[in-house]
mmCIF file of C-alpha atoms (C1' of nucleotides) and ligand atoms in Angstrom:
data_model
loop_
_atom_site.group_PDB
_atom_site.id
_atom_site.type_symbol
_atom_site.label_atom_id
_atom_site.label_comp_id
_atom_site.label_asym_id
_atom_site.label_seq_id
_atom_site.Cartn_x
_atom_site.Cartn_y
_atom_site.Cartn_z
ATOM 1 C CA MET A 256 -16.397 24.178 20.088
ATOM 2 C CA LEU A 257 -16.166 21.334 17.219
ATOM 3 C CA GLU A 258 -14.971 17.775 18.234
ATOM 4 C CA ALA A 259 -12.376 17.991 15.703
ATOM 5 C CA ASN A 260 -10.888 21.159 17.271
ATOM 6 C CA LYS A 261 -11.367 20.045 20.537
ATOM 7 C CA ILE A 262 -8.642 17.189 19.426
ATOM 8 C CA LEU A 263 -6.528 19.481 17.696
ATOM 9 C CA LYS A 264 -6.280 22.115 20.852
ATOM 10 C CA LYS A 265 -5.192 18.968 22.870
ATOM 11 C CA ILE A 266 -2.181 18.289 20.386
ATOM 12 C CA ASN A 267 -1.426 21.981 19.807
ATOM 13 C CA LEU A 268 -1.923 22.183 16.356
ATOM 14 C CA ARG A 269 -3.787 25.024 15.205
ATOM 15 C CA PRO A 270 -7.490 24.463 14.129
ATOM 16 C CA THR A 271 -7.649 25.321 10.301
ATOM 17 C CA THR A 272 -10.148 24.530 7.817
ATOM 18 C CA GLN A 273 -7.802 22.029 6.232
ATOM 19 C CA ARG A 274 -7.011 19.928 9.446
ATOM 20 C CA THR A 275 -10.656 20.285 10.670
ATOM 21 C CA ALA A 276 -11.805 18.929 7.479
ATOM 22 C CA ILE A 277 -9.365 16.283 7.837
ATOM 23 C CA ILE A 278 -10.185 15.389 11.602
ATOM 24 C CA GLU A 279 -14.023 15.462 10.933
ATOM 25 C CA TYR A 280 -13.631 12.897 8.390
ATOM 26 C CA ILE A 281 -11.868 10.547 10.398
ATOM 27 C CA LEU A 282 -14.307 11.143 13.355
ATOM 28 C CA GLN A 283 -17.241 10.696 11.255
ATOM 29 C CA LYS A 284 -16.609 7.177 10.468
ATOM 30 C CA HIS A 285 -14.968 5.944 13.990
ATOM 31 C CA LYS A 286 -12.671 3.765 12.540
ATOM 32 C CA VAL A 287 -11.149 4.538 9.231
ATOM 33 C CA HIS A 288 -8.277 3.232 7.054
ATOM 34 C CA ILE A 289 -7.191 5.919 4.816
ATOM 35 C CA THR A 290 -4.510 7.137 2.141
ATOM 36 C CA ALA A 291 -3.603 10.440 0.977
ATOM 37 C CA THR A 292 -4.983 9.878 -2.354
ATOM 38 C CA LYS A 293 -8.460 8.336 -1.035
ATOM 39 C CA LEU A 294 -8.576 11.318 1.410
ATOM 40 C CA ILE A 295 -8.171 13.952 -1.093
ATOM 41 C CA THR A 296 -10.394 12.303 -3.565
ATOM 42 C CA HIS A 297 -12.983 12.177 -1.014
ATOM 43 C CA LEU A 298 -12.757 15.819 0.198
ATOM 44 C CA LYS A 299 -12.976 16.982 -3.352
ATOM 45 C CA LYS A 300 -15.823 15.440 -4.192
ATOM 46 C CA LYS A 301 -17.456 17.133 -1.377
ATOM 47 C CA LYS A 302 -16.052 20.752 -2.909
ATOM 48 C CA PHE A 303 -13.387 20.898 -0.557
ATOM 49 C CA ASN A 304 -10.333 22.469 -1.814
ATOM 50 C CA ILE A 305 -6.999 21.008 -0.495
ATOM 51 C CA SER A 306 -3.649 20.222 -1.362
ATOM 52 C CA LEU A 307 -1.893 16.945 -1.476
ATOM 53 C CA ALA A 308 1.142 18.148 0.484
ATOM 54 C CA THR A 309 -1.227 19.453 3.240
ATOM 55 C CA ILE A 310 -3.106 16.260 2.909
ATOM 56 C CA TYR A 311 0.518 14.553 3.539
ATOM 57 C CA ASN A 312 1.751 16.974 6.185
ATOM 58 C CA ASN A 313 -1.350 16.238 8.432
ATOM 59 C CA LEU A 314 -1.967 12.902 8.037
ATOM 60 C CA ASN A 315 1.792 12.418 9.002
ATOM 61 C CA GLU A 316 1.567 15.094 12.044
ATOM 62 C CA LEU A 317 -1.514 13.392 13.316
ATOM 63 C CA ALA A 318 0.420 9.891 13.258
ATOM 64 C CA ASP A 319 3.471 11.733 14.994
ATOM 65 C CA LYS A 320 1.148 13.141 17.811
ATOM 66 C CA GLY A 321 -0.484 9.527 18.178
ATOM 67 C CA ILE A 322 -3.961 10.381 16.538
ATOM 68 C CA LEU A 323 -3.361 8.074 13.632
ATOM 69 C CA ARG A 324 -1.106 5.087 13.090
ATOM 70 C CA LYS A 325 0.848 4.405 9.785
ATOM 71 C CA LEU A 326 0.628 1.269 8.191
ATOM 72 C CA HIS A 327 2.654 -0.489 5.475
ATOM 73 C CA VAL A 328 0.402 -2.712 3.362
ATOM 74 C CA ASN A 329 2.026 -2.979 0.066
ATOM 75 C CA ASN A 330 4.447 -0.794 -1.656
ATOM 76 C CA ASP A 331 1.876 1.262 -3.028
ATOM 77 C CA LYS A 332 1.072 3.610 -0.717
ATOM 78 C CA MET A 333 1.083 4.733 2.866
ATOM 79 C CA TRP A 334 -2.430 3.797 4.878
ATOM 80 C CA PHE A 335 -3.024 5.866 7.884
ATOM 81 C CA ASP A 336 -5.327 4.044 10.519
ATOM 82 C CA SER A 337 -7.491 5.881 13.277
ATOM 83 C CA ASN A 338 -7.933 2.445 14.933
ATOM 84 C CA LEU A 339 -5.262 2.885 17.563
ATOM 85 C CA GLN A 340 -5.858 -0.477 19.878
ATOM 86 C CA ASP A 341 -3.635 -3.238 18.955
ATOM 87 C CA HIS A 342 -4.926 -4.944 15.889
ATOM 88 C CA TYR A 343 -4.320 -6.809 12.619
ATOM 89 C CA HIS A 344 -5.590 -6.766 9.053
ATOM 90 C CA PHE A 345 -7.377 -8.458 6.427
ATOM 91 C CA TYR A 346 -6.446 -6.694 3.039
ATOM 92 C CA ASP A 347 -9.051 -7.048 0.594
ATOM 93 C CA SER A 348 -6.932 -6.497 -2.667
ATOM 94 C CA GLU A 349 -10.043 -6.314 -4.902
ATOM 95 C CA LYS A 350 -11.709 -3.219 -3.056
ATOM 96 C CA ASP A 351 -8.126 -1.954 -1.958
ATOM 97 C CA GLU A 352 -9.492 -2.004 1.787
ATOM 98 C CA LEU A 353 -8.599 -2.782 4.983
ATOM 99 C CA ILE A 354 -10.681 -4.791 7.449
ATOM 100 C CA ASP A 355 -9.670 -4.561 11.245
ATOM 101 C CA ILE A 356 -8.982 -7.969 12.749
ATOM 102 C CA ASP A 357 -9.196 -7.480 16.610
ATOM 103 C CA LYS A 358 -6.124 -8.331 18.284
ATOM 104 C CA ASN A 359 -8.125 -11.082 20.409
ATOM 105 C CA GLU A 360 -9.166 -12.775 17.245
ATOM 106 C CA ILE A 361 -5.515 -14.000 17.085
ATOM 107 C CA SER A 362 -3.913 -15.642 19.560
ATOM 108 C CA PHE A 363 -0.550 -17.664 19.690
ATOM 109 C CA SER A 364 0.435 -20.702 21.519
ATOM 110 C CA LYS A 365 4.008 -20.618 20.140
ATOM 111 C CA ILE A 366 5.744 -17.115 19.465
ATOM 112 C CA PRO A 367 9.315 -17.246 18.305
ATOM 113 C CA LYS A 368 12.481 -16.284 19.874
ATOM 114 C CA ILE A 369 13.842 -12.681 19.573
ATOM 115 C CA PRO A 370 17.101 -12.341 18.229
ATOM 116 C CA ARG A 371 19.451 -11.388 21.067
ATOM 117 C CA GLY A 372 20.246 -7.749 21.469
ATOM 118 C CA LYS A 373 16.835 -6.956 20.145
ATOM 119 C CA ILE A 374 13.281 -6.507 21.152
ATOM 120 C CA LYS A 375 10.156 -6.452 19.566
ATOM 121 C CA ASP A 376 8.908 -3.027 18.270
ATOM 122 C CA SER A 377 5.726 -3.895 16.437
ATOM 123 C CA ILE A 378 3.783 -6.903 15.236
ATOM 124 C CA ASN A 379 2.331 -6.543 11.931
ATOM 125 C CA ILE A 380 -0.219 -9.030 10.518
ATOM 126 C CA ILE A 381 -1.840 -8.827 7.084
ATOM 127 C CA ILE A 382 -3.961 -11.454 5.721
ATOM 128 C CA SER A 383 -4.455 -10.935 2.134
ATOM 129 C CA LEU A 384 -7.826 -11.741 0.780
ATOM 130 C CA LYS A 385 -8.998 -13.127 -2.482
ATOM 131 C CA SER A 386 -12.387 -14.009 -4.068
ATOM 132 C CA LYS A 387 -13.782 -17.420 -3.630
ATOM 133 C CA ASN A 388 -13.203 -18.841 -6.666
ATOM 134 C CA MET B 186 26.596 -27.182 -16.688
ATOM 135 C CA LEU B 187 26.386 -24.825 -13.718
ATOM 136 C CA GLU B 188 23.507 -25.338 -11.465
ATOM 137 C CA ALA B 189 22.441 -21.791 -12.237
ATOM 138 C CA ASN B 190 21.906 -22.813 -15.858
ATOM 139 C CA LYS B 191 20.119 -25.956 -15.240
ATOM 140 C CA ILE B 192 17.693 -23.714 -13.115
ATOM 141 C CA LEU B 193 17.287 -21.681 -16.109
ATOM 142 C CA LYS B 194 17.145 -24.411 -18.624
ATOM 143 C CA LYS B 195 14.223 -25.841 -16.096
ATOM 144 C CA ILE B 196 12.015 -22.995 -16.384
ATOM 145 C CA ASN B 197 12.979 -22.053 -20.073
ATOM 146 C CA LEU B 198 14.889 -18.847 -19.911
ATOM 147 C CA ARG B 199 18.026 -18.130 -21.662
ATOM 148 C CA PRO B 200 21.218 -18.336 -19.768
ATOM 149 C CA THR B 201 22.896 -15.013 -20.322
ATOM 150 C CA THR B 202 25.631 -13.934 -18.189
ATOM 151 C CA GLN B 203 23.685 -11.394 -15.958
ATOM 152 C CA ARG B 204 21.104 -14.283 -15.455
ATOM 153 C CA THR B 205 23.562 -16.671 -14.492
ATOM 154 C CA ALA B 206 25.092 -13.991 -11.942
ATOM 155 C CA ILE B 207 21.914 -13.101 -10.606
ATOM 156 C CA ILE B 208 21.157 -16.814 -9.915
ATOM 157 C CA GLU B 209 24.480 -17.505 -8.522
ATOM 158 C CA TYR B 210 24.066 -14.842 -5.959
ATOM 159 C CA ILE B 211 20.862 -16.684 -4.760
ATOM 160 C CA LEU B 212 22.517 -20.076 -4.782
ATOM 161 C CA GLN B 213 25.715 -19.093 -2.973
ATOM 162 C CA LYS B 214 23.871 -17.718 -0.075
ATOM 163 C CA HIS B 215 20.963 -20.136 -0.058
ATOM 164 C CA LYS B 216 18.589 -18.465 1.751
ATOM 165 C CA VAL B 217 18.507 -14.674 0.656
ATOM 166 C CA HIS B 218 16.579 -11.442 1.161
ATOM 167 C CA ILE B 219 17.646 -9.196 -1.230
ATOM 168 C CA THR B 220 16.605 -6.218 -2.950
ATOM 169 C CA ALA B 221 17.137 -4.424 -6.674
ATOM 170 C CA THR B 222 19.638 -1.805 -5.116
ATOM 171 C CA LYS B 223 21.535 -4.292 -2.651
ATOM 172 C CA LEU B 224 21.674 -6.654 -5.408
ATOM 173 C CA ILE B 225 23.512 -4.143 -8.130
ATOM 174 C CA THR B 226 25.651 -2.836 -5.661
ATOM 175 C CA HIS B 227 26.798 -6.273 -4.574
ATOM 176 C CA LEU B 228 27.461 -7.381 -8.415
ATOM 177 C CA LYS B 229 29.049 -3.921 -9.305
ATOM 178 C CA LYS B 230 31.335 -4.375 -6.289
ATOM 179 C CA LYS B 231 32.410 -7.704 -7.780
ATOM 180 C CA LYS B 232 33.292 -5.526 -11.072
ATOM 181 C CA PHE B 233 30.127 -7.386 -12.651
ATOM 182 C CA ASN B 234 28.343 -4.699 -14.655
ATOM 183 C CA ILE B 235 24.608 -4.912 -15.239
ATOM 184 C CA SER B 236 21.877 -2.388 -15.510
ATOM 185 C CA LEU B 237 19.199 -1.760 -12.905
ATOM 186 C CA ALA B 238 16.714 -2.421 -15.571
ATOM 187 C CA THR B 239 18.184 -6.235 -16.049
ATOM 188 C CA ILE B 240 17.960 -6.751 -12.458
ATOM 189 C CA TYR B 241 14.238 -5.757 -12.090
ATOM 190 C CA ASN B 242 13.373 -7.566 -15.266
ATOM 191 C CA ASN B 243 15.140 -11.003 -13.775
ATOM 192 C CA LEU B 244 14.164 -10.796 -10.217
ATOM 193 C CA ASN B 245 10.835 -10.347 -11.017
ATOM 194 C CA GLU B 246 10.608 -13.083 -13.924
ATOM 195 C CA LEU B 247 12.100 -15.206 -10.944
ATOM 196 C CA ALA B 248 9.258 -14.414 -8.842
ATOM 197 C CA ASP B 249 6.811 -15.076 -11.810
ATOM 198 C CA LYS B 250 8.364 -18.387 -12.562
ATOM 199 C CA GLY B 251 8.114 -19.529 -8.673
ATOM 200 C CA ILE B 252 12.143 -19.557 -8.017
ATOM 201 C CA LEU B 253 11.712 -16.133 -5.818
ATOM 202 C CA ARG B 254 8.934 -14.953 -3.697
ATOM 203 C CA LYS B 255 8.297 -10.985 -3.777
ATOM 204 C CA LEU B 256 7.705 -9.414 -0.146
ATOM 205 C CA HIS B 257 6.375 -6.228 1.023
ATOM 206 C CA VAL B 258 8.234 -5.186 4.155
ATOM 207 C CA ASN B 259 7.886 -1.412 4.289
ATOM 208 C CA ASN B 260 6.773 0.954 1.455
ATOM 209 C CA ASP B 261 10.381 1.971 0.526
ATOM 210 C CA LYS B 262 11.230 -1.060 -1.659
ATOM 211 C CA MET B 263 10.281 -4.558 -2.829
ATOM 212 C CA TRP B 264 12.034 -7.797 -1.414
ATOM 213 C CA PHE B 265 12.898 -10.832 -3.264
ATOM 214 C CA ASP B 266 13.035 -14.093 -1.033
ATOM 215 C CA SER B 267 14.711 -17.050 -1.860
ATOM 216 C CA ASN B 268 12.818 -19.048 0.833
ATOM 217 C CA LEU B 269 10.165 -20.604 -0.836
ATOM 218 C CA GLN B 270 8.667 -22.308 2.321
ATOM 219 C CA ASP B 271 5.757 -20.869 4.277
ATOM 220 C CA HIS B 272 7.325 -18.547 6.756
ATOM 221 C CA TYR B 273 7.377 -15.344 8.430
ATOM 222 C CA HIS B 274 10.120 -12.309 9.300
ATOM 223 C CA PHE B 275 12.011 -10.360 11.872
ATOM 224 C CA TYR B 276 12.898 -7.292 10.144
ATOM 225 C CA ASP B 277 15.910 -5.461 11.556
ATOM 226 C CA SER B 278 15.536 -2.044 10.727
ATOM 227 C CA GLU B 279 18.915 -0.663 11.595
ATOM 228 C CA LYS B 280 20.579 -3.392 9.431
ATOM 229 C CA ASP B 281 17.644 -3.267 6.944
ATOM 230 C CA GLU B 282 17.613 -6.894 7.128
ATOM 231 C CA LEU B 283 15.336 -9.465 7.232
ATOM 232 C CA ILE B 284 15.622 -12.703 9.159
ATOM 233 C CA ASP B 285 13.612 -15.654 8.530
ATOM 234 C CA ILE B 286 10.961 -17.242 11.262
ATOM 235 C CA ASP B 287 10.473 -20.612 10.720
ATOM 236 C CA LYS B 288 6.495 -21.649 10.003
ATOM 237 C CA ASN B 289 6.560 -23.676 13.102
ATOM 238 C CA GLU B 290 8.115 -21.100 15.217
ATOM 239 C CA ILE B 291 4.508 -19.524 15.527
ATOM 240 C CA SER B 292 1.336 -21.559 16.097
ATOM 241 C CA PHE B 293 -1.884 -19.895 16.662
ATOM 242 C CA SER B 294 -4.463 -21.041 18.883
ATOM 243 C CA LYS B 295 -6.977 -18.650 17.696
ATOM 244 C CA ILE B 296 -7.367 -17.866 13.942
ATOM 245 C CA PRO B 297 -9.659 -15.156 12.680
ATOM 246 C CA LYS B 298 -13.064 -15.982 10.709
ATOM 247 C CA ILE B 299 -12.653 -15.000 7.126
ATOM 248 C CA PRO B 300 -14.808 -12.585 5.724
ATOM 249 C CA ARG B 301 -17.841 -14.171 3.623
ATOM 250 C CA GLY B 302 -16.951 -14.578 0.120
ATOM 251 C CA LYS B 303 -13.617 -14.451 0.481
ATOM 252 C CA ILE B 304 -10.692 -16.862 0.814
ATOM 253 C CA LYS B 305 -7.303 -16.296 2.687
ATOM 254 C CA ASP B 306 -4.821 -15.629 -0.146
ATOM 255 C CA SER B 307 -1.378 -15.034 1.939
ATOM 256 C CA ILE B 308 -0.669 -14.433 5.545
ATOM 257 C CA ASN B 309 1.948 -11.833 5.824
ATOM 258 C CA ILE B 310 3.631 -11.141 9.476
ATOM 259 C CA ILE B 311 6.579 -9.154 10.057
ATOM 260 C CA ILE B 312 7.882 -8.320 13.562
ATOM 261 C CA SER B 313 9.989 -5.523 13.237
ATOM 262 C CA LEU B 314 12.631 -5.183 15.649
ATOM 263 C CA LYS B 315 14.421 -2.545 17.802
ATOM 264 C CA SER B 316 17.727 -2.803 19.862
ATOM 265 C CA LYS B 317 17.234 -3.239 23.526
ATOM 266 C CA ASN B 318 17.292 0.134 25.331
ATOM 267 C "C1'" DT C 33 -3.563 45.233 16.213
ATOM 268 C "C1'" DG C 34 1.057 43.695 14.929
ATOM 269 C "C1'" DG C 35 4.695 40.598 14.962
ATOM 270 C "C1'" DA C 36 5.988 36.342 15.209
ATOM 271 C "C1'" DT C 37 4.881 31.633 14.570
ATOM 272 C "C1'" DT C 38 2.582 27.975 12.267
ATOM 273 C "C1'" DA C 39 0.191 26.313 8.119
ATOM 274 C "C1'" DT C 40 -0.895 25.928 3.519
ATOM 275 C "C1'" DT C 41 0.575 25.473 -1.579
ATOM 276 C "C1'" DA C 42 2.332 24.712 -6.458
ATOM 277 C "C1'" DG C 43 5.727 23.081 -8.357
ATOM 278 C "C1'" DA C 44 10.194 20.656 -7.840
ATOM 279 C "C1'" DA C 45 12.850 16.926 -6.239
ATOM 280 C "C1'" DT C 46 13.256 12.309 -4.993
ATOM 281 C "C1'" DG C 47 13.650 7.599 -5.130
ATOM 282 C "C1'" DA C 48 11.627 3.116 -6.315
ATOM 283 C "C1'" DT C 49 10.027 0.951 -10.538
ATOM 284 C "C1'" DT C 50 8.241 0.218 -14.955
ATOM 285 C "C1'" DC C 51 8.282 1.054 -19.741
ATOM 286 C "C1'" DT C 52 10.174 2.309 -24.487
ATOM 287 C "C1'" DA C 53 12.531 1.162 -28.261
ATOM 288 C "C1'" DA C 54 17.316 0.141 -29.764
ATOM 289 C "C1'" DA C 55 21.021 -2.791 -29.841
ATOM 290 C "C1'" DC C 56 22.942 -7.102 -28.536
ATOM 291 C "C1'" DT C 57 22.637 -12.435 -28.143
ATOM 292 C "C1'" DA C 58 21.224 -17.259 -27.826
ATOM 293 C "C1'" DC C 59 19.539 -21.113 -30.305
ATOM 294 C "C1'" DA C 60 18.010 -23.740 -33.769
ATOM 295 C "C1'" DA C 61 16.794 -24.637 -38.595
ATOM 296 C "C1'" DA C 62 18.814 -25.042 -42.909
ATOM 297 C "C1'" DT D 14 28.778 -22.725 -40.018
ATOM 298 C "C1'" DT D 15 25.549 -19.460 -41.124
ATOM 299 C "C1'" DT D 16 21.574 -16.686 -40.174
ATOM 300 C "C1'" DG D 17 16.625 -15.605 -38.994
ATOM 301 C "C1'" DT D 18 14.287 -15.011 -35.162
ATOM 302 C "C1'" DA D 19 12.649 -14.731 -30.637
ATOM 303 C "C1'" DG D 20 14.389 -13.359 -26.275
ATOM 304 C "C1'" DT D 21 17.699 -10.125 -23.532
ATOM 305 C "C1'" DT D 22 19.951 -6.177 -22.322
ATOM 306 C "C1'" DT D 23 20.257 -1.220 -21.950
ATOM 307 C "C1'" DA D 24 19.803 3.848 -21.129
ATOM 308 C "C1'" DG D 25 16.993 6.954 -20.391
ATOM 309 C "C1'" DA D 26 12.506 8.531 -19.974
ATOM 310 C "C1'" DA D 27 7.932 7.924 -17.896
ATOM 311 C "C1'" DT D 28 5.119 7.163 -13.555
ATOM 312 C "C1'" DC D 29 3.579 7.370 -8.889
ATOM 313 C "C1'" DA D 30 3.763 8.102 -4.149
ATOM 314 C "C1'" DT D 31 5.850 11.114 -1.050
ATOM 315 C "C1'" DT D 32 8.954 14.789 0.639
ATOM 316 C "C1'" DC D 33 10.879 19.125 0.082
ATOM 317 C "C1'" DT D 34 11.164 24.473 -0.705
ATOM 318 C "C1'" DA D 35 10.337 28.840 -0.865
ATOM 319 C "C1'" DA D 36 6.480 31.790 -1.111
ATOM 320 C "C1'" DT D 37 2.130 32.922 0.472
ATOM 321 C "C1'" DA D 38 -1.775 33.005 4.215
ATOM 322 C "C1'" DA D 39 -3.582 32.127 8.390
ATOM 323 C "C1'" DT D 40 -3.642 31.763 13.635
ATOM 324 C "C1'" DC D 41 -2.411 33.694 17.558
ATOM 325 C "C1'" DC D 42 -1.317 36.297 21.272
ATOM 326 C "C1'" DA D 43 1.155 40.245 23.867
HETATM 327 MN MN1 MN E 127 3.091 -3.651 -4.648
HETATM 328 MN MN1 MN E 128 8.310 3.708 4.872
HETATM 329 ZN ZN1 ZN E 129 -6.786 -1.082 11.622
HETATM 330 ZN ZN1 ZN E 130 12.284 -15.285 4.149
#
DNA sequence: TGGATTATTAGAATGATTCTAAACTACAAA
DNA sequence: TTTGTAGTTTAGAATCATTCTAATAATCCA
């Protein structure tokens, strides 16, 4: 059984050709940052036909099941991240590309006091890059 | 001359009633995080009529002139921040509200190596909050 | 194998933002 | 003051990412 389909079985989703294609893309690259548009473009280039709605349905479903994580980078589009570790990102705006920053590449010597009655839900750190002059 | 209009004169924009209203709102609260929709709702409540296009035109123009800063929080909408200091944010998703974190409330004991050929453009830190239990 | 459940899809709907082009206003030169 | 011009506002259309709808198709398992 395909690795992709083992994953689908584990999370109780039927192994359709569309899902398998999406998951195989994710597995192949191991650590992926992808958007719906980038993914459909990639698949269409490989002559694999799929609708945009299916891409969204599945990326969101995989995020719900904890296989992917959703990232807000800028207001343009939703990113899906296959790296499930705690980590942060560089954003290369010229290439429109995210680069992982391992959790232990950043450490804090001082962290802010959380407002009372609240607890931390998630920390999002994005370091935007530009070209050296 | 109104404080708002002094600002407009300094940045070479004509003091229209719409602009004056927008800037007065920003000044009154001193440190503001606002979105276009929140602002138009506020102004309409005060019986001040203005079009959404004008809100966007002006918030963007003020951002261009360095009077406001644009913030990406999530993909829903653009935020405009009147706090020009280097700082970070808590995001209270229940209230849909941003809270400033002063630059010196966070310090780093380790910072990641910037990829070669690139330099840091901006650092964006958002700590999303949820209610305790 | 049949029927229920789940999935895919095209196209419509939604929401934020920008664009267009026409009407209006501020400003300053005469 | 008047008036021409550049700058501004506006309604509504356009755009783009995303979600929804409801019809069709595939998967599953009794
Ligand atoms: Mn953006
Ligand atoms: Mn969002
Ligand atoms: Zn990542
Ligand atoms: Zn702020």
